[in-house]
CSV table of C-alpha atoms in Angstrom, one decimal:
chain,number,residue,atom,x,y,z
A,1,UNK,CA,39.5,40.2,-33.0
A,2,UNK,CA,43.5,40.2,-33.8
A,3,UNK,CA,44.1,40.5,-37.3
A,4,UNK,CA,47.1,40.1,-39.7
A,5,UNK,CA,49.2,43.4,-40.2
A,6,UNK,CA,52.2,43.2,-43.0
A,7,UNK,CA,54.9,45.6,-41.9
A,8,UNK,CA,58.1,47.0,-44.4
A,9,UNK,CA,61.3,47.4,-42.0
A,10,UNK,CA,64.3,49.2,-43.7
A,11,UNK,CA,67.0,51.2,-42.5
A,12,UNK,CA,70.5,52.3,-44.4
A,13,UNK,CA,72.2,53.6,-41.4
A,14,UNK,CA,74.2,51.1,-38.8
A,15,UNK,CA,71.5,48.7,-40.5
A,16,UNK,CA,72.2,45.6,-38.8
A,17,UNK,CA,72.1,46.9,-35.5
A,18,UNK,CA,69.3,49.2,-36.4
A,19,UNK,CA,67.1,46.2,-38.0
A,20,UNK,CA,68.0,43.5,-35.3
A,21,UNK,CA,66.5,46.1,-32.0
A,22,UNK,CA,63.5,47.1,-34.8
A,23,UNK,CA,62.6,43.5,-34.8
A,24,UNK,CA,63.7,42.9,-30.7
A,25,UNK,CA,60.9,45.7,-30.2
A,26,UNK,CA,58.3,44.5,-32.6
A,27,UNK,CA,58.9,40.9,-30.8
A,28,UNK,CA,58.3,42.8,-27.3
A,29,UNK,CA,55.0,44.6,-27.7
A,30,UNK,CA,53.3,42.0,-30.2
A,31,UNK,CA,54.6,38.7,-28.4
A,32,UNK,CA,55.5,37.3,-31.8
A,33,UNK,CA,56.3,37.6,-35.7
A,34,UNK,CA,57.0,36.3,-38.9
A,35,UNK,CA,60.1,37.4,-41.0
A,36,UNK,CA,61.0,37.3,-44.0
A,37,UNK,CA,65.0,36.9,-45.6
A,38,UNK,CA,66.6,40.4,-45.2
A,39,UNK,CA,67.3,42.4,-48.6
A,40,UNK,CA,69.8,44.9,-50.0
A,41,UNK,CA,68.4,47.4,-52.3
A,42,UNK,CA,69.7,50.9,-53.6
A,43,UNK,CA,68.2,54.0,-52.0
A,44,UNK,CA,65.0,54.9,-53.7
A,45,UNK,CA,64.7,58.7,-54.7
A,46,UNK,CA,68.2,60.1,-52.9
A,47,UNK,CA,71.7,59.3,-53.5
A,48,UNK,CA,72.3,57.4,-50.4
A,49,UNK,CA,73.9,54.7,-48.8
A,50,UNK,CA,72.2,50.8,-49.6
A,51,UNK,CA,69.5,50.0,-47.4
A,52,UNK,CA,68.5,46.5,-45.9
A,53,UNK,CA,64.8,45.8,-46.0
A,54,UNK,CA,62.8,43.1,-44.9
A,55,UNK,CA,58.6,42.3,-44.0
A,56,UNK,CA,57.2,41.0,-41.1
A,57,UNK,CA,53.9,39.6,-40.2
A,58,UNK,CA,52.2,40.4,-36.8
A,59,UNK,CA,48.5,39.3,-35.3
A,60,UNK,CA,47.4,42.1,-33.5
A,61,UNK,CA,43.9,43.7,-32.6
A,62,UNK,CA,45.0,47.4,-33.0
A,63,UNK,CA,43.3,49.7,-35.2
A,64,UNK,CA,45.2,51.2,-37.9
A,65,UNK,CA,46.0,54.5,-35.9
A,66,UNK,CA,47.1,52.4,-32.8
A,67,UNK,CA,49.7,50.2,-34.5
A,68,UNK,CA,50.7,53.6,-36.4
A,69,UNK,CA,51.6,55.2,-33.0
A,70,UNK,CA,53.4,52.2,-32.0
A,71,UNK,CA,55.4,51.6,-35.2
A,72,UNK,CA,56.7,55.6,-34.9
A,73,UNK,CA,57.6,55.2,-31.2
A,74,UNK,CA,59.8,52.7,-32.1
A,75,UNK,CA,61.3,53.8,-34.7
A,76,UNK,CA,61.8,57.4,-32.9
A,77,UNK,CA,63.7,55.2,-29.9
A,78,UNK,CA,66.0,53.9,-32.4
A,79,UNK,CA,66.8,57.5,-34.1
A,80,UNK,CA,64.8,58.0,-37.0
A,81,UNK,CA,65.2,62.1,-37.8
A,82,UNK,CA,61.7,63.4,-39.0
A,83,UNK,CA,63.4,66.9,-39.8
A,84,UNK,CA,64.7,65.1,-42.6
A,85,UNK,CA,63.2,65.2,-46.0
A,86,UNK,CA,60.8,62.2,-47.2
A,87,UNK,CA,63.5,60.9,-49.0
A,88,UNK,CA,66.6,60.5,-47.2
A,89,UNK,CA,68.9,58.0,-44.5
A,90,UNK,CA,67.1,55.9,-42.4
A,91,UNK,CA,67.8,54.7,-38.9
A,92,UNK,CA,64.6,52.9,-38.7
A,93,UNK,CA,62.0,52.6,-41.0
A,94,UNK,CA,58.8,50.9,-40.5
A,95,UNK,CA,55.8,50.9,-42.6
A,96,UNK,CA,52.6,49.4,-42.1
A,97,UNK,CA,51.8,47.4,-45.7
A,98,UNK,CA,48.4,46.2,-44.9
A,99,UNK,CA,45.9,45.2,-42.1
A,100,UNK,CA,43.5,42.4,-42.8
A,101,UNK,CA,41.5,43.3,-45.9
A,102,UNK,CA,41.3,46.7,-45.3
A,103,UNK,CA,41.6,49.4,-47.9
A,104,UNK,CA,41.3,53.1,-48.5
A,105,UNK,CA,42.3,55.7,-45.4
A,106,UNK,CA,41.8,54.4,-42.0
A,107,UNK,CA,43.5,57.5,-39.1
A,108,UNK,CA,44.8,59.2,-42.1
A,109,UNK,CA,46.8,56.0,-43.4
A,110,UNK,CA,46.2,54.6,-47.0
A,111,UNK,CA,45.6,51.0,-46.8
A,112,UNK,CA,47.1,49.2,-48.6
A,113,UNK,CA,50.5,51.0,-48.6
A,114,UNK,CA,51.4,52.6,-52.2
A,115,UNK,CA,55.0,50.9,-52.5
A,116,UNK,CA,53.1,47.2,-51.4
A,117,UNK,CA,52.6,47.2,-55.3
A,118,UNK,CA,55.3,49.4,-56.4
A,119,UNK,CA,58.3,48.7,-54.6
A,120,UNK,CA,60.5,45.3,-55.3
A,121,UNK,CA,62.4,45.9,-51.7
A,122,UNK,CA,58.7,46.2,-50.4
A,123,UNK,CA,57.0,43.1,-52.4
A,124,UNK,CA,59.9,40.3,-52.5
A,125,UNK,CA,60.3,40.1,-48.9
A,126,UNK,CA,56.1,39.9,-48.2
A,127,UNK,CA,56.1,37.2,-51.3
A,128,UNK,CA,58.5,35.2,-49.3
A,129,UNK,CA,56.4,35.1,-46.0
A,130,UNK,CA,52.7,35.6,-47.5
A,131,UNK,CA,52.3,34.7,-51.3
A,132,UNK,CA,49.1,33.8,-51.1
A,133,UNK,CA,47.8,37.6,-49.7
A,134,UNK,CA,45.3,39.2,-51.5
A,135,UNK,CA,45.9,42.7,-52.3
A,136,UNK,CA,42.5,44.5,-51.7
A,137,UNK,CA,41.4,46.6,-54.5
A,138,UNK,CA,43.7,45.1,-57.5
A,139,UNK,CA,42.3,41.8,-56.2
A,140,UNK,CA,45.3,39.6,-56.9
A,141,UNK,CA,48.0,37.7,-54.4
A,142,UNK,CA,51.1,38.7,-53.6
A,143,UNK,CA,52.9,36.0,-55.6
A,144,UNK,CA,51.3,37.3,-59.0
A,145,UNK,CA,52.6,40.5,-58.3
A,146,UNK,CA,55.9,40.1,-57.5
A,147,UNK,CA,56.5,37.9,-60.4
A,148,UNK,CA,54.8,40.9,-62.7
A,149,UNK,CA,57.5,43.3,-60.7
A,150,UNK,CA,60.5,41.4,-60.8
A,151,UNK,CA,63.4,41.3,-58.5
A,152,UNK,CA,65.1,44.6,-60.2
A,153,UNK,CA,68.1,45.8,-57.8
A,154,UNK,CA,67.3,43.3,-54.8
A,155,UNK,CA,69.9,40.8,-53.5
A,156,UNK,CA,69.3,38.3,-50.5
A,157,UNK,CA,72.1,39.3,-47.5
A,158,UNK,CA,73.4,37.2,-44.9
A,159,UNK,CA,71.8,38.2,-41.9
A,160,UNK,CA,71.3,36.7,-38.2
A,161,UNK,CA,68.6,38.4,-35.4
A,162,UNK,CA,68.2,36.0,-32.1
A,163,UNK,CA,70.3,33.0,-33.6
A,164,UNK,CA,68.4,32.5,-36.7
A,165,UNK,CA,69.3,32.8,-39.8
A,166,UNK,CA,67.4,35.4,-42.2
A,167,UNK,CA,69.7,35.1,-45.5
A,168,UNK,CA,68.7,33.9,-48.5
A,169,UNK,CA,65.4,32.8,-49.8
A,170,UNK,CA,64.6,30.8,-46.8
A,171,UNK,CA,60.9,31.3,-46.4
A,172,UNK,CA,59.0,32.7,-43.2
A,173,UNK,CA,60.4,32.5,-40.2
A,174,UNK,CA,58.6,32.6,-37.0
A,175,UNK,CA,59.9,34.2,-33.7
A,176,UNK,CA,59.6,32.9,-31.1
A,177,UNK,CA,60.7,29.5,-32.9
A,178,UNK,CA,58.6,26.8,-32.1
């Protein structure tokens, strides 16, 4: 039975470019998505250029280890250097938040993700397209969090990906529209 899975995108190298075919490959295997605005933060934990970030919503029927697999092959056709230390430039990051209710370690992956509740870049963006998401464990919804965490270091960017427009607090959007 598909299930909702929150995903974290980010990338601080070519971002644009890197972001729109992260999203055009996400679109391609899961058939659609919800987005959220797109975000410029400060690298976290390495002097590094600024990073865009964004969260998107997919239904899918994968288990945890499955979408893992394909969340790394994408990001792998699009660059991303795993020689690299934890903490450094990314082509293409993408990070599975949640999926469903499900919490603790499912295929080796903690669910929910750490930075869900401690990251602004990572929080803001899933506010905007699911506020009302209950955060297993801490119990509480999205919303409440991110008002607790605050908006430190985050600014809305203009941004377009298959003729919409991402920028700004505009809410979800769903691809394909309609």
């Amino acid at each position: 039975m598909p299930e909702w899975a929150w995903l974290s995108l980010g990338s601080n190298v070519d971002r644009h470019r890197n972001l729109c075919a992260g999203l055009d490959a996400l679109l391609d295997k899961f058939g659609a998505l919800t987005a959220s605005s797109v975000y410029e933060s400060a690298a976290v934990g390495f002097a590094g250029d600024p990073f865009f970030n964004l969260a998107v919503g997919i239904e899918t029927a994968l288990e945890v280890g499955a979408i893992s697999e394909v969340l790394r092959d994408i990001e792998n056709r699009f660059g991303r250097d795993r020689s690299q230390p934890r903490f450094s430039d990314r082509t293409l990051d993408i990070d599975l938040l949640m999926l469903g209710q499900r919490h603790g370690d499912h295929d080796g992956i903690c669910l929910p993700r750490p930075e869900t509740t401690q990251q602004p870049f990572v929080l803001v963006p899933l506010a905007e397209i699911a506020p009302e998401l209950n955060i297993p464990v801490l119990n509480q919804k999205v919303k409440n969090l991110c008002k607790t965490l605050g908006h430190a270091g985050l600014e809305a960017v203009p941004f377009r990906w298959q003729g919409q427009d991402l920028s700004g607090i505009t809410g979800a959007k769903r691809f394909p529209p309609g």
